[in-house]
Short mmCIF file of C-alpha atoms and ligand atoms in Angstrom, two decimals:
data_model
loop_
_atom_site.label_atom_id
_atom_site.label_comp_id
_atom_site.label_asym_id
_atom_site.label_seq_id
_atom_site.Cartn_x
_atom_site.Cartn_y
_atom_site.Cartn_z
CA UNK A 1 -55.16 4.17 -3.10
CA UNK A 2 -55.88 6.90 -5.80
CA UNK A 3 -52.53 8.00 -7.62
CA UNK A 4 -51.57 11.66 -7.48
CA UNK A 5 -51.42 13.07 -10.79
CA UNK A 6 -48.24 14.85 -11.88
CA UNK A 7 -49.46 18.02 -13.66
CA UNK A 8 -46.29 18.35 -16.47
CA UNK A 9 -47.98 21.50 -17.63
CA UNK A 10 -47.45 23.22 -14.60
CA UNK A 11 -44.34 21.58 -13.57
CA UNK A 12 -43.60 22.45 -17.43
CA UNK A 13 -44.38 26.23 -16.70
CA UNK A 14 -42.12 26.43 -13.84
CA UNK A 15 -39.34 24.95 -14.97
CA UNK A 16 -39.40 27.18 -17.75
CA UNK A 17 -39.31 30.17 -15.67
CA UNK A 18 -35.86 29.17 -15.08
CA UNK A 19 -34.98 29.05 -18.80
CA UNK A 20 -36.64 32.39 -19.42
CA UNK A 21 -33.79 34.01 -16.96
CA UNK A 22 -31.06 32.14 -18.31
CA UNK A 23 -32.06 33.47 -21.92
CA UNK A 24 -32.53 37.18 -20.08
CA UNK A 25 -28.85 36.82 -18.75
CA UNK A 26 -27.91 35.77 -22.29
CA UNK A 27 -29.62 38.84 -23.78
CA UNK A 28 -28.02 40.97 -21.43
CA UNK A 29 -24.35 40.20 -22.94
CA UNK A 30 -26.05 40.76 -26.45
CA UNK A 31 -26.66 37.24 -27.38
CA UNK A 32 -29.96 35.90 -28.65
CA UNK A 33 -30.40 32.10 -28.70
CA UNK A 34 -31.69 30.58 -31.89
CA UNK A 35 -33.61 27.44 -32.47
CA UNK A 36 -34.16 25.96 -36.79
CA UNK A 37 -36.96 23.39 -36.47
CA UNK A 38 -37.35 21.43 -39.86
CA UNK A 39 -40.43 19.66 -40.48
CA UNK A 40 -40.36 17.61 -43.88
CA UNK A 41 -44.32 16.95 -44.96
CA UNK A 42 -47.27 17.51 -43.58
CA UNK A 43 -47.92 15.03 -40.75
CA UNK A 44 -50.98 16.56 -38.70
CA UNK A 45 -48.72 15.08 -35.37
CA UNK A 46 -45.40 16.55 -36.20
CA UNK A 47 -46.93 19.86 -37.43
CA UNK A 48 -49.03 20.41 -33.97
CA UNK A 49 -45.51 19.02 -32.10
CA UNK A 50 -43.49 21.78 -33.79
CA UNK A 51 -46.02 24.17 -33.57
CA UNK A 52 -45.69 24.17 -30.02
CA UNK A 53 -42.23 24.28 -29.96
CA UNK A 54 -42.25 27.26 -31.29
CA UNK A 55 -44.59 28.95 -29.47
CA UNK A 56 -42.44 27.60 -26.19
CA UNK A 57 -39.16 28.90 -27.69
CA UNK A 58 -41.33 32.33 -28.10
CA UNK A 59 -42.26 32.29 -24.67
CA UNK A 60 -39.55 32.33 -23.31
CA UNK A 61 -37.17 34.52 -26.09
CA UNK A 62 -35.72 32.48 -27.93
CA UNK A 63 -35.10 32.90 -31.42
CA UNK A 64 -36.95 30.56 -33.78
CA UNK A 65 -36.95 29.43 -37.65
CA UNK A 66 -39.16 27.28 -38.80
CA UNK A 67 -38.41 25.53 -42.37
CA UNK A 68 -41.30 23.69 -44.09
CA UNK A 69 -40.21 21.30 -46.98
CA UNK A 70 -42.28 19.08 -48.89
CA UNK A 71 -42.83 15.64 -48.84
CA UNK A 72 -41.05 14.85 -51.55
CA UNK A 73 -37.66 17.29 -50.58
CA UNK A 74 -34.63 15.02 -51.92
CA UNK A 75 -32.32 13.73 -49.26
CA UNK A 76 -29.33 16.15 -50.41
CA UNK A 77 -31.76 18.86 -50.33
CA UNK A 78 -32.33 18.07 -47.02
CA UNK A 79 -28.82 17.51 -45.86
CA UNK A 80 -27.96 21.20 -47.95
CA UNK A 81 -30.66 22.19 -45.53
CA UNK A 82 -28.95 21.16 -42.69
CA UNK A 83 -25.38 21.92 -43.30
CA UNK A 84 -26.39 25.80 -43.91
CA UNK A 85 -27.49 25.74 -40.83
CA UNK A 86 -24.73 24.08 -39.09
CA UNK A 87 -22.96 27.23 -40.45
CA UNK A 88 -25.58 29.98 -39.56
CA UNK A 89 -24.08 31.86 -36.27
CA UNK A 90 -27.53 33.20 -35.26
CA UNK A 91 -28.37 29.47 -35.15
CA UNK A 92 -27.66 27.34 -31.92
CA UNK A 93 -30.04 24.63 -32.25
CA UNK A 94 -31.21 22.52 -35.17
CA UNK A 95 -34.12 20.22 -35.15
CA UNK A 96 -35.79 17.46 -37.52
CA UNK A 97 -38.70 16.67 -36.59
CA UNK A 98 -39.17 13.11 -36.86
CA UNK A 99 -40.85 11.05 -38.80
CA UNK A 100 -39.46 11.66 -42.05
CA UNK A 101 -40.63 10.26 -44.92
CA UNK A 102 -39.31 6.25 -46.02
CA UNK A 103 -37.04 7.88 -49.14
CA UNK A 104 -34.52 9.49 -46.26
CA UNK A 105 -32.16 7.89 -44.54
CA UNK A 106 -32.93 9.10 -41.26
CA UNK A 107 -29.58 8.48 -39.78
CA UNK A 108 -27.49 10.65 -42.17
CA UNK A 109 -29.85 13.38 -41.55
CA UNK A 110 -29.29 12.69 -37.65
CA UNK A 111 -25.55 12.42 -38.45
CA UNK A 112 -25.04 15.75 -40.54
CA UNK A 113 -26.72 18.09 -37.66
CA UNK A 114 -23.35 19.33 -36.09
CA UNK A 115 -22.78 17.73 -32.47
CA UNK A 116 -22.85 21.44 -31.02
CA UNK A 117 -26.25 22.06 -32.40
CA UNK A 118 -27.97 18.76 -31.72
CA UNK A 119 -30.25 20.07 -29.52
CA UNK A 120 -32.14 17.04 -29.33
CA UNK A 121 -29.78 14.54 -28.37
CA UNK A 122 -30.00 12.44 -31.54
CA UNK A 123 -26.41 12.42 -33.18
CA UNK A 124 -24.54 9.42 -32.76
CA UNK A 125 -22.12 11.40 -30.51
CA UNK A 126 -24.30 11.96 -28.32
CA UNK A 127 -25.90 9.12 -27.96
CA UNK A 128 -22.51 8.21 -27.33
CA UNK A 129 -21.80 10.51 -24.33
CA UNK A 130 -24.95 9.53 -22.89
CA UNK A 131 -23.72 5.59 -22.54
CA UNK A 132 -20.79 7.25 -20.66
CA UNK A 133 -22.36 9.33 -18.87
CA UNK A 134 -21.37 12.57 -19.73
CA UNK A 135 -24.11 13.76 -22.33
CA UNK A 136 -24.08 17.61 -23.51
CA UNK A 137 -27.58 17.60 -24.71
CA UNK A 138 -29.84 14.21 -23.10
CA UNK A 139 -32.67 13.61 -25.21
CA UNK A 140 -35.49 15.87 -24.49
CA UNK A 141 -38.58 13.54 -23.93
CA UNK A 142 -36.59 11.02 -21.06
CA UNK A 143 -34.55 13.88 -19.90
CA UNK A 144 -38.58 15.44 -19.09
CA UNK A 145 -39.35 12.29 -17.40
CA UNK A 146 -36.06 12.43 -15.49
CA UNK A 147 -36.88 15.97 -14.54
CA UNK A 148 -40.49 15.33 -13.52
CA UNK A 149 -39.62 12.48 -11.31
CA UNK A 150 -37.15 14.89 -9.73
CA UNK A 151 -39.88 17.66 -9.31
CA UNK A 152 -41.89 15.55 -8.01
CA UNK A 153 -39.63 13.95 -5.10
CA UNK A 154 -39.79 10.51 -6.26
CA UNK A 155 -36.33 8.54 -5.47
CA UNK A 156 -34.23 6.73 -8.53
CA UNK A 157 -31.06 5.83 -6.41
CA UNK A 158 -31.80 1.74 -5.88
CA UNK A 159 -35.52 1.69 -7.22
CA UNK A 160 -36.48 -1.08 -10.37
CA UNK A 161 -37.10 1.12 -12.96
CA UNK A 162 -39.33 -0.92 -16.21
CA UNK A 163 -39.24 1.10 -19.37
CA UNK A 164 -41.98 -1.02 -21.96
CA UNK A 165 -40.62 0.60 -25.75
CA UNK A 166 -36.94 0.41 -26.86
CA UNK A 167 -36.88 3.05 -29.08
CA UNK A 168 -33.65 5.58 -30.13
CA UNK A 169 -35.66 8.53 -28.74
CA UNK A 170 -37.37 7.01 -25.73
CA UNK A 171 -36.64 3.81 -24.49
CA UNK A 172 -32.77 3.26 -24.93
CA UNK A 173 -31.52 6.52 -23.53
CA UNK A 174 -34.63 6.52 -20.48
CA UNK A 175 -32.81 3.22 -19.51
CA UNK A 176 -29.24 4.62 -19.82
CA UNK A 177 -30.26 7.57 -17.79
CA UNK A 178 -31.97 5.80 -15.22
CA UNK A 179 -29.05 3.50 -14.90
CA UNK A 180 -26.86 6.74 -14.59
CA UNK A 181 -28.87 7.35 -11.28
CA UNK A 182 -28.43 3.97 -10.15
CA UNK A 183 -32.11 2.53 -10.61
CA UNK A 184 -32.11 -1.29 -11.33
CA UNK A 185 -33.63 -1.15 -15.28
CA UNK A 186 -35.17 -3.19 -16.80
CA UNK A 187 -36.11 -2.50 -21.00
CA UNK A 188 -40.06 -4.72 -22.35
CA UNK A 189 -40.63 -4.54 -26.16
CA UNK A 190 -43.77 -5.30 -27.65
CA UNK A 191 -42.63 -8.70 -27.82
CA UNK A 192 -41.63 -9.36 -24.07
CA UNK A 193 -43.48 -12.53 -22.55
CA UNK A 194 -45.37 -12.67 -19.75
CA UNK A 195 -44.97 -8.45 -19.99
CA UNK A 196 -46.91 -8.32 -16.27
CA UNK A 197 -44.37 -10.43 -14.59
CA UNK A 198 -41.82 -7.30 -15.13
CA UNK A 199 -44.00 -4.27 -14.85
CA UNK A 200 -45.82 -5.57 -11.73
CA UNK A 201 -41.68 -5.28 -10.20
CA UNK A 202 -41.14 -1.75 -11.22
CA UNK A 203 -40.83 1.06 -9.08
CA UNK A 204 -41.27 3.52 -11.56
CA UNK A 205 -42.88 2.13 -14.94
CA UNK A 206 -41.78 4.05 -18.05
CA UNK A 207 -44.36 3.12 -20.83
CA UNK A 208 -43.68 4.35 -24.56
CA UNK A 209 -44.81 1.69 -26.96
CA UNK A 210 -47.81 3.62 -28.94
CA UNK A 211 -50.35 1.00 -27.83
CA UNK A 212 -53.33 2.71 -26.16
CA UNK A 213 -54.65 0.40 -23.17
CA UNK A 214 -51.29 -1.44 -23.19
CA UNK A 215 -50.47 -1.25 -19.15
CA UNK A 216 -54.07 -2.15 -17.33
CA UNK A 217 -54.31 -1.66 -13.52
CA UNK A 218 -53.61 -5.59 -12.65
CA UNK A 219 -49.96 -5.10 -14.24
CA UNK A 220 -48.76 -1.68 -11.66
CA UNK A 221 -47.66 -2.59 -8.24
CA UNK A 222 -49.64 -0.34 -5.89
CA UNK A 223 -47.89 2.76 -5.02
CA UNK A 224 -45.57 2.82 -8.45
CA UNK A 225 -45.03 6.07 -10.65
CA UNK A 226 -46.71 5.44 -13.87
CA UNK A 227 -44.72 7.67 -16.46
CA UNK A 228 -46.63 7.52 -19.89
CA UNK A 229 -45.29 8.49 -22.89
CA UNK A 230 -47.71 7.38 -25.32
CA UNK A 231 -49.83 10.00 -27.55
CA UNK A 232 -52.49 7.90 -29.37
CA UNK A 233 -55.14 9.51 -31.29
CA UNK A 234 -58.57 7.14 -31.07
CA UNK A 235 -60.66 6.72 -33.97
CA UNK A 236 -63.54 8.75 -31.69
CA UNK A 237 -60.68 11.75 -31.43
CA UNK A 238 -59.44 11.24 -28.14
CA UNK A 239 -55.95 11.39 -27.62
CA UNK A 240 -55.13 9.01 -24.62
CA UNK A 241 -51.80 7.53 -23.29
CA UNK A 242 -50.31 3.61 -23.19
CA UNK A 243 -51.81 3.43 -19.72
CA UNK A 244 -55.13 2.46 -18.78
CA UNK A 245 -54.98 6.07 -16.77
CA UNK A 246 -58.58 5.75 -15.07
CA UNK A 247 -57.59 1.97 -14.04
CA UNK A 248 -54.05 2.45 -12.97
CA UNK A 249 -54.54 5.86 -10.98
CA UNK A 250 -56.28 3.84 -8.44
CA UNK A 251 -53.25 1.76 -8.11
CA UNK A 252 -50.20 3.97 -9.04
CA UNK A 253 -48.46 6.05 -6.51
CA UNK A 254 -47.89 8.71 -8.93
CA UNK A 255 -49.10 8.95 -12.73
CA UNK A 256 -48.92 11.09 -15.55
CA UNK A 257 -51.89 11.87 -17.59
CA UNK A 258 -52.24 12.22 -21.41
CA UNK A 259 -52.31 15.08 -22.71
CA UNK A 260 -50.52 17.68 -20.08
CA UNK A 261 -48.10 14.97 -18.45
CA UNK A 262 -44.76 14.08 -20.62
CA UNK A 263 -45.41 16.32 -23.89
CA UNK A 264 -44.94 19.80 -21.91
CA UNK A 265 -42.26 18.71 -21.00
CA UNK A 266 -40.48 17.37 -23.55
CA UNK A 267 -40.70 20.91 -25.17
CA UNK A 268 -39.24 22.24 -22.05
CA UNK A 269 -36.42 20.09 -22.48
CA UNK A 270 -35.65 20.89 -25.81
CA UNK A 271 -35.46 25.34 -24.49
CA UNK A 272 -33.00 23.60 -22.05
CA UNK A 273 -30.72 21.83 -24.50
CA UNK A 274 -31.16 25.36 -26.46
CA UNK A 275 -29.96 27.37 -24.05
CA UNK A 276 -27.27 25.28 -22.35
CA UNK A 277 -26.05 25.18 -26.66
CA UNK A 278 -25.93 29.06 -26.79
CA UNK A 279 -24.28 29.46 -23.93
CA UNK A 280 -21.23 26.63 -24.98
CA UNK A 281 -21.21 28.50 -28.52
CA UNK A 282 -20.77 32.10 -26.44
CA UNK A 283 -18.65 30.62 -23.68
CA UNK A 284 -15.43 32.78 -24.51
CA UNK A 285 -17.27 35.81 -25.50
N1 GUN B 1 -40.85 13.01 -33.02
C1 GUN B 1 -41.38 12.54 -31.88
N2 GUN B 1 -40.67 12.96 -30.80
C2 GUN B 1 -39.66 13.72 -31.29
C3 GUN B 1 -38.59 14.42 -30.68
O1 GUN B 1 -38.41 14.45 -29.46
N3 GUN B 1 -37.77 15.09 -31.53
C4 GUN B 1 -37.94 15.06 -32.88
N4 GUN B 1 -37.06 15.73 -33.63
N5 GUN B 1 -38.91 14.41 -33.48
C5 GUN B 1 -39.77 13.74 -32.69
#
């Protein structure tokens, strides 16, 4: 069996098509939807990441700001940052790119975006409503893999579902979302023993550890979807996956290559959350 690739860029691409009319029908009642992406440093990832946000949020008209602060911005600066924006009206969404550097407390910059504007999905509210099932704004990278699954016909409802990574922006909410469409989840760490015995049950494996090579052929059971979220740069310059994706593809059922599988569409994700925000703020306009 060879595994059929799922081509996020072009799933990406149509998808977005959608968003593009939504933000046409929100231009039409005079509204334009804004995005503020905040990058803190210069990490070469998160600067090609938010580059390409942008460019997607241009593609498809919506407004965009990026700031650029330095490595060393203080944490109030930041947070000063932040709040300004929480009170800027052209602004809908509000994004920090992640990481940020050890000296900020990460969850107080999460915690000071305004709920209405968390675009991403990362305020503890949110997080919140996604446990009970009634999220706003899902967070974009497993709400991609929800959405690519669904593209690509591949059924949830009663399926195991193995997500290898436990992580705030990956792992957790792919398992509560999963478990929202009634999959049977089970959530590997790094430090799982005997990691085979569970990904050789799953259904549909959901790998996002940052381990290149981690999931080998042996460890898929033939006919699975292989979701992989991994980006690793090698030291030759390649950027491959988690997944063994030459191994596995002759296993998998379905599998996502790296680059042009999950990435697209976690930027796709992110216009949705945008839009779906500037329509709430303009709801009684
Ligand atoms: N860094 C890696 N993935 C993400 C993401 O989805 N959002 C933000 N803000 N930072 C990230």
């Amino acid at each position: 069996m060879s595994g059929k690739i799922i081509d996020g860029k072009a799933i990406a691409l149509e998808v977005r098509k959608q968003w593009k009319q939504r933000v046409i029908e929100l231009k039409d009642r005079g509204i334009l939807p804004g995005l503020a992406v905040i990058i803190v440093g210069s990490n070469p990832a998160s600067q090609v990441y938010v580059r390409n946000k942008i460019k997607a949020c241009h593609e498809v008209g919506i407004h965009s700001e990026l700031i650029e602060l330095p490595e060393d911005v203080s944490e109030p600066q930041l947070l000063s940052t932040i709040e300004n924006l929480n009170r800027n009206t052209q602004i809908n969404g509000i994004l920090v790119q992640l990481p940020l550097p050890d000296t900020i407390d990460v969850n107080k910059v999460l915690e000071t975006i305004s709920v209405e504007k968390d675009v991403d999905g990362f305020h503890l509210y949110n997080l919140g409503a996604l446990m009970a099932g009634s999220t706003i704004f899902p967070p974009c990278t497993p709400y991609g893999v929800q959405c690519l699954l669904e593209h690509s016909s591949i059924p949830i409802e009663g399926q195991n579902a193995v997500i290898v990574g436990r992580s705030n922006i990956v792992g957790k909410p792919m398992a509560l979302m999963l478990l929202q469409k009634n999959a049977t989840v089970s959530i590997c760490t790094s430090k799982t023993r005997d990691l085979k015995q569970f990904t050789s049950l799953a259904d549909i494996l959901v790998v996002a550890t940052g381990k290149p090579n981690l999931i080998t052929a042996d460890m898929v059971k033939p006919g699975a979807a292989v979701i992989d979220v991994g980006i690793n740069r090698l030291d030759d310059g390649r950027l491959v996956g988690d997944v063994d994706f030459e191994g596995v593809k002759e296993v998998a059922g379905y599998i996502t290559p790296v680059p042009g599988g999950v990435g697209p569409m976690t930027i796709t994700m992110l216009v949705a959350n945008t839009v779906i925000a500037a329509e709430k703020a303009n709801s009684s306009v």
